[in-house]
Coordinates of C-alpha atoms and ligand atoms in Angstrom, one line a residue:
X6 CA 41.4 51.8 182.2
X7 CA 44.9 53.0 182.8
X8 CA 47.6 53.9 179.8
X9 CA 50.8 53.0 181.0
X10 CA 54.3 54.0 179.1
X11 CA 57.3 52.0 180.5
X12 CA 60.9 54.1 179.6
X13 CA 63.3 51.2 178.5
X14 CA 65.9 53.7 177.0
X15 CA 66.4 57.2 176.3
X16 CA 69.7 57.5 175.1
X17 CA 71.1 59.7 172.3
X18 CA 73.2 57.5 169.6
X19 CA 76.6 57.2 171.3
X20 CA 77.0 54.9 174.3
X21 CA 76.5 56.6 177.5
X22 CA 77.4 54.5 180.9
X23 CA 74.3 53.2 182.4
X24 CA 72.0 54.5 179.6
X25 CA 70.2 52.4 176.9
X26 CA 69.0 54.0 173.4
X27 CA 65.8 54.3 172.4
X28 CA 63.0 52.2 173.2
X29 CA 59.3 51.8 175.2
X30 CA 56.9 50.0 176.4
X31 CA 53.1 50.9 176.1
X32 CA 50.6 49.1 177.4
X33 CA 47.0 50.6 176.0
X34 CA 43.6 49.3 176.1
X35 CA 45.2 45.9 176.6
X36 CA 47.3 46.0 173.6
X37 CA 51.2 45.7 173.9
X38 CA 53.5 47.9 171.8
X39 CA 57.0 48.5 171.7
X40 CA 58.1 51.9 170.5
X41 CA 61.5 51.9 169.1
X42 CA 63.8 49.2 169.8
X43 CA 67.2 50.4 170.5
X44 CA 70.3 48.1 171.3
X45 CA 69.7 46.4 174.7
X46 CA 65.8 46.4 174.6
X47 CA 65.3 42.9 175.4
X48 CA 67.6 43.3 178.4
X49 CA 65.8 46.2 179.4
X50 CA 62.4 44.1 179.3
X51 CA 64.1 41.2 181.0
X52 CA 65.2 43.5 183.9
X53 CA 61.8 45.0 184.0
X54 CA 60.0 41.6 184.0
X55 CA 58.1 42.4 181.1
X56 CA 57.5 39.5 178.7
X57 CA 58.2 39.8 175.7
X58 CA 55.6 37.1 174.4
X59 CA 53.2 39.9 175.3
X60 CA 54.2 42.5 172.5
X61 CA 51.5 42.5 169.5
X62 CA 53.3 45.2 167.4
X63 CA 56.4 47.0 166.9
X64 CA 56.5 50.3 165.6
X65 CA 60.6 51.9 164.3
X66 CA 60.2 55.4 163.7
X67 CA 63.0 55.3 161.6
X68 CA 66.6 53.4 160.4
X69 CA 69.0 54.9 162.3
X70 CA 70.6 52.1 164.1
X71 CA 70.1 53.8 167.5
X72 CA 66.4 52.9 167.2
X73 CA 66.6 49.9 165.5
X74 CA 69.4 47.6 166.6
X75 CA 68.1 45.6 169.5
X76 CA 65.3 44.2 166.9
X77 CA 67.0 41.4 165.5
X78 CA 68.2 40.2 169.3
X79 CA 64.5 40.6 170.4
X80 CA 63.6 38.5 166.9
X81 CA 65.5 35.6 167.7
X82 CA 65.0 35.2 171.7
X83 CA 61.0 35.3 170.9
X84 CA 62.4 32.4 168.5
X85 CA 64.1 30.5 170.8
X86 CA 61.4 30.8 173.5
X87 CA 59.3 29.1 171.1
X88 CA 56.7 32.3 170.2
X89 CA 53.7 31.1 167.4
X90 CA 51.5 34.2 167.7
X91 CA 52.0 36.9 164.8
X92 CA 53.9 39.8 165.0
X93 CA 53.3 42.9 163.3
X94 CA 56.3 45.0 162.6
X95 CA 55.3 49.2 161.3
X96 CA 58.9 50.5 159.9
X97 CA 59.8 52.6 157.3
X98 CA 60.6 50.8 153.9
X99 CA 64.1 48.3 154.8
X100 CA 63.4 47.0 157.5
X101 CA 62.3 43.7 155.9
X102 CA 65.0 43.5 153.6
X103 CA 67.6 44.0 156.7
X104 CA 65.7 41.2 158.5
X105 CA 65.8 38.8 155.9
X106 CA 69.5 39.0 155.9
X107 CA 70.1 38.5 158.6
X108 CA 67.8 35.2 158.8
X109 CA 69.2 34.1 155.5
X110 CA 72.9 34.4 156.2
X111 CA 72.2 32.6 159.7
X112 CA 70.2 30.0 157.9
X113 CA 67.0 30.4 160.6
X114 CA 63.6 30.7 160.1
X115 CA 61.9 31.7 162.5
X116 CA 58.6 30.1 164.3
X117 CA 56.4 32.8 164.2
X118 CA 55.3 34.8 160.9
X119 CA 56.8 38.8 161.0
X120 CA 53.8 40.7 159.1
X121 CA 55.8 43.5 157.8
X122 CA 53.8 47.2 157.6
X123 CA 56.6 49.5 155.8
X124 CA 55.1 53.1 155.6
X125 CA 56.1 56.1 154.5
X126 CA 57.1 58.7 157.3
X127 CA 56.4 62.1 155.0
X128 CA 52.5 61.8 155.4
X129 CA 50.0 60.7 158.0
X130 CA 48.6 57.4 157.8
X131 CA 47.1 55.5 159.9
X132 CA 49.1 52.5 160.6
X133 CA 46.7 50.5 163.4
X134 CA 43.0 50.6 164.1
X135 CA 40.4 48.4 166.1
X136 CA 37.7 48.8 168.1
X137 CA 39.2 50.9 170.8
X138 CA 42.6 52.6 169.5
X139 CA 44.4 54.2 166.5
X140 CA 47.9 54.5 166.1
X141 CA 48.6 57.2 162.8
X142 CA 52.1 58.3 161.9
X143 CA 53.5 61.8 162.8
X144 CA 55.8 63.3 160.0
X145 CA 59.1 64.3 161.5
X146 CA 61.9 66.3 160.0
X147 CA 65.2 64.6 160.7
X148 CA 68.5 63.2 158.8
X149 CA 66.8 60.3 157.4
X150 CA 62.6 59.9 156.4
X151 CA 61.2 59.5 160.1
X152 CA 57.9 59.5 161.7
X153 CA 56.9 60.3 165.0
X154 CA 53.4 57.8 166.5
X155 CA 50.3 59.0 167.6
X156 CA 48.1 56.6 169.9
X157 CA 44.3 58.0 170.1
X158 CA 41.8 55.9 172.2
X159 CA 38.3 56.0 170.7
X160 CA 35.2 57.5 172.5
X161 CA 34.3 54.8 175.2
X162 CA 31.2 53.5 175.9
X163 CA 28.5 55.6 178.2
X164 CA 28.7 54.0 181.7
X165 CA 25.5 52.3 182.8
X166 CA 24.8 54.4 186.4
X167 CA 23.8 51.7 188.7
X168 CA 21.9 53.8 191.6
X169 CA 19.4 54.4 188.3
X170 CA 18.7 51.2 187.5
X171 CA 15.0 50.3 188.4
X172 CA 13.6 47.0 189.2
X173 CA 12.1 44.8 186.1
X174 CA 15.0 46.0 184.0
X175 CA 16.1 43.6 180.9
X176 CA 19.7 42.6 180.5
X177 CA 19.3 43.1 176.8
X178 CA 17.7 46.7 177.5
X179 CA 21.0 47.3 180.2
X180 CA 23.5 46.4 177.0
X181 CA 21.3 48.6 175.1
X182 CA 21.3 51.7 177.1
X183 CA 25.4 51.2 177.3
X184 CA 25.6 51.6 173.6
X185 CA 24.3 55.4 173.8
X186 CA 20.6 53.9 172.5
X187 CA 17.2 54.6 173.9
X188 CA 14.9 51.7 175.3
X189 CA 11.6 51.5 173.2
X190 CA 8.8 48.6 173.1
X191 CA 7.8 46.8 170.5
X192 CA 5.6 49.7 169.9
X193 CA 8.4 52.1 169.5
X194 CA 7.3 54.0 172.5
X195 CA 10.5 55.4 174.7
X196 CA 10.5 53.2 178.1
X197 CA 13.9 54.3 179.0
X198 CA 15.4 57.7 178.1
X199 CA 19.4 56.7 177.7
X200 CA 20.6 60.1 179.5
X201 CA 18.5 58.9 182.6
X202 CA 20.3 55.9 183.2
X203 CA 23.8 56.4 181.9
X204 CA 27.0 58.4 182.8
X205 CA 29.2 60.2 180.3
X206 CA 31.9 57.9 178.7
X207 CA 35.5 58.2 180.4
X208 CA 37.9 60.4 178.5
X209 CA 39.6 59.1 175.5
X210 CA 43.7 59.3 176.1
X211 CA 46.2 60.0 174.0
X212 CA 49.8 59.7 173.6
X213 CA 52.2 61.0 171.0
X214 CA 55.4 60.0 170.3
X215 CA 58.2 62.3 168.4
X216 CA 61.8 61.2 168.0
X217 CA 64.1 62.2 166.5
X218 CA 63.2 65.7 164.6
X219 CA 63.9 69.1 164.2
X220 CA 61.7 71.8 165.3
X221 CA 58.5 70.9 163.4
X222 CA 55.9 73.4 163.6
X223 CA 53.4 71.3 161.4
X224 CA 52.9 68.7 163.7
X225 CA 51.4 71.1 166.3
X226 CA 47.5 70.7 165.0
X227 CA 47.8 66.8 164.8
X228 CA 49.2 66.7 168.5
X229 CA 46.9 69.5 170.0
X230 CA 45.6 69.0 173.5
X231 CA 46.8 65.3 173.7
X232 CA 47.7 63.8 177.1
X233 CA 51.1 62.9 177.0
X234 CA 54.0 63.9 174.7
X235 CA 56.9 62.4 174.5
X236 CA 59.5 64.4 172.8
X237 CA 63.6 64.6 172.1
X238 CA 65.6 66.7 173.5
X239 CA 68.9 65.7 172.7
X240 CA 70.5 69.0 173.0
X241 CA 70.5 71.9 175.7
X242 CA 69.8 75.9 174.7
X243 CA 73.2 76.3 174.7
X244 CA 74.0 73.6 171.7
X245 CA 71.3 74.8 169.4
X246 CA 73.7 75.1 166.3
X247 CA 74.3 71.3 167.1
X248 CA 70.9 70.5 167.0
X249 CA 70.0 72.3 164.0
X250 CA 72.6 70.3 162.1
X251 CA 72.2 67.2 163.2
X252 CA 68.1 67.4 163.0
X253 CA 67.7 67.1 166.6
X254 CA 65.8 69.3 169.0
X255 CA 66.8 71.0 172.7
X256 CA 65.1 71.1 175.6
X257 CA 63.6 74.4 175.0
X258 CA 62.2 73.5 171.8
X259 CA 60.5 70.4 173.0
X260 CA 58.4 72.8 175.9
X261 CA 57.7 75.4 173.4
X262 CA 56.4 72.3 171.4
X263 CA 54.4 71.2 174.6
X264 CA 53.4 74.5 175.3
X265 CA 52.3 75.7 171.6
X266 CA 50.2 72.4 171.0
X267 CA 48.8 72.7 174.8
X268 CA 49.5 68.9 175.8
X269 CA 49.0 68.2 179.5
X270 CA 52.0 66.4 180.1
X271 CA 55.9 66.0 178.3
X272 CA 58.5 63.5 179.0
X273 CA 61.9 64.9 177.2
X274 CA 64.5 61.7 175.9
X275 CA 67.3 61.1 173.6
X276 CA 70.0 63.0 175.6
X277 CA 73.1 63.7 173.8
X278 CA 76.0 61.6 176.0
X279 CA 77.8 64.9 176.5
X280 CA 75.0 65.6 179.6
X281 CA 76.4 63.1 182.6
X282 CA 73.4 65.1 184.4
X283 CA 70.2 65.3 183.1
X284 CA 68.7 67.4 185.6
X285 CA 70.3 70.5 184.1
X286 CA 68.1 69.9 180.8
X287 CA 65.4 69.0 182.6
X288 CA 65.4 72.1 185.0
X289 CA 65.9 74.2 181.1
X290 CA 62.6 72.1 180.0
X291 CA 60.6 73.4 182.7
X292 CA 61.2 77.0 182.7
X293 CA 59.0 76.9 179.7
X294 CA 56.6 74.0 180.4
X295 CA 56.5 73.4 184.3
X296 CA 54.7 70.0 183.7
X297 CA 57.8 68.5 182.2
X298 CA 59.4 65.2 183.2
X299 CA 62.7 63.2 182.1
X300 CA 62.1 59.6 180.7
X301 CA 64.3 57.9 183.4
X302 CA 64.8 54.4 182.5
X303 CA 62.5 52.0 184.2
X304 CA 60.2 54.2 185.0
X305 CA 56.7 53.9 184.3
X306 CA 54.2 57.2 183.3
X307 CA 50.7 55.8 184.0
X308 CA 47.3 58.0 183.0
X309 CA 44.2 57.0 184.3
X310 CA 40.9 58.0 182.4
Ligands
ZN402 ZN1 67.9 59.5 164.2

């Protein structure tokens, strides 16, 4: 099973021509999350012919409106196409009360029923769990209380290997052995060791994403050795005094991040609209972490276990 992010924006907070703010599009162990939701996100699904009936949860990182504003849009065209289903919405504290405003003054209520999570971004906590994922918050250090999310598949199930199987073999004993149990008799005597017949599981993937923050060294041991990062880099080397006091990070300090918590891959976002080309801070990014790429709108960063 694959884990596929879709890049819907990866602008910084001013406009920039032809680039949307923040927002994503995960698709993991057949769940369907949107990661921030920027101004323009539903245009950005509709050009992508992704359906937004599909998303189950929502998770804003934080309030600034960069991140946020395309929600309410996205609210109202689920609305109008007529969504039932649930949606569950993972935000720091306000986000309800800005929602509710915005119904009440427009005098709508929506079909569907918003199942708010608020959360607070200083700590971890686990925000999502079922029987194949967790999503946990990452504590960020930015302008305004912000988290960063962290999606961990569980250990999978041992693969049943075929070529082993053996003739007279029960389906109930197959589903067995695919649990990681031994096949006994009513006896309890071992008729089928489980390492005989099984494979290893497929790895467990994991994706993390941080925006907007700082340089944050205490996230490194929660992110260690994960698949995929995603991380801001609003700012090139050369602007570190604006990144410092804005909160942000530069490209530089997003590979050192890569690099010092030994991820496999990074994807660098939210550039500043001062950089018309963004090959310049990804060519910065990659002198420190070679396996580096930009989140390019549209495109779609796919792992396979
Ligand atoms: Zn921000």
């Amino acid at each position: 099973m694959a884990l596929n992010l879709t890049i819907l924006g990866s602008s910084g907070a001013l406009p920039a021509i032809g680039r949307f703010p923040t927002s994503q599009y995960l698709e993991i162990q057949n769940r369907h999350f949107l990661i921030d939701c920027g101004e323009g996100a539903q245009i950005q699904l509709a050009r992508l012919q992704i359906s937004i009936h599909k998303i189950d949860c929502i998770f804003i990182s934080h309030l600034h409106g960069d991140h946020y504003l395309g929600l309410m849009p996205l609210l109202f065209s689920m609305h109008l196409h007529k969504r039932s289903s649930e949606l569950h919405l993972y935000s720091p504290a306000g986000l309800d009360e800005i929602i509710t405003l915005h119904l009440k003054h427009s005098k709508s209520a929506l079909n569907y029923k918003i199942i708010f999570h608020p959360f607070t971004p200083n700590k971890i906590q686990t925000l999502f769990e079922d029987e194949a994922l967790t999503v946990e918050t990452i504590p960020l250090i930015h302008k305004l209380e912000c988290a960063g999310f962290l999606f961990r598949e569980k250990v999978k199930p041992r693969r049943i290997n075929k070529e082993k199987l053996v003739d007279g073999m029960k389906l109930q004993q197959i589903a067995s052995l695919k649990t990681g149990a031994d096949v006994v008799d009513d006896s309890g005597k071992l008729l089928y060791r489980n390492e005989d017949f099984t494979l290893p599981p497929r790895p467990s993937l994991s994706y993390a994403y941080c925006s907007d923050t700082a340089w944050n060294e205490s996230m490194i041991s929660q992110i260690a050795c994960i698949d995929l990062l995603y991380h801001e880099a609003t700012f090139m080397q050369a602007d570190i005094d604006k990144a410092v006091e804005t909160k942000h990070s530069t490209t530089v300090q997003a590979a050192e991040m890569a690099k010092r918590a030994q991820v496999k891959k990074l994807v660098i976002g939210h550039f500043s609209e001062r950089y018309k080309d963004l090959n310049m801070l990804l060519e910065e990014a990659r002198a420190h972490f070679s396996n580096t790429e930009l989140a390019m709108e549209g495109v779609t960063f796919t792992l396979q276990d």
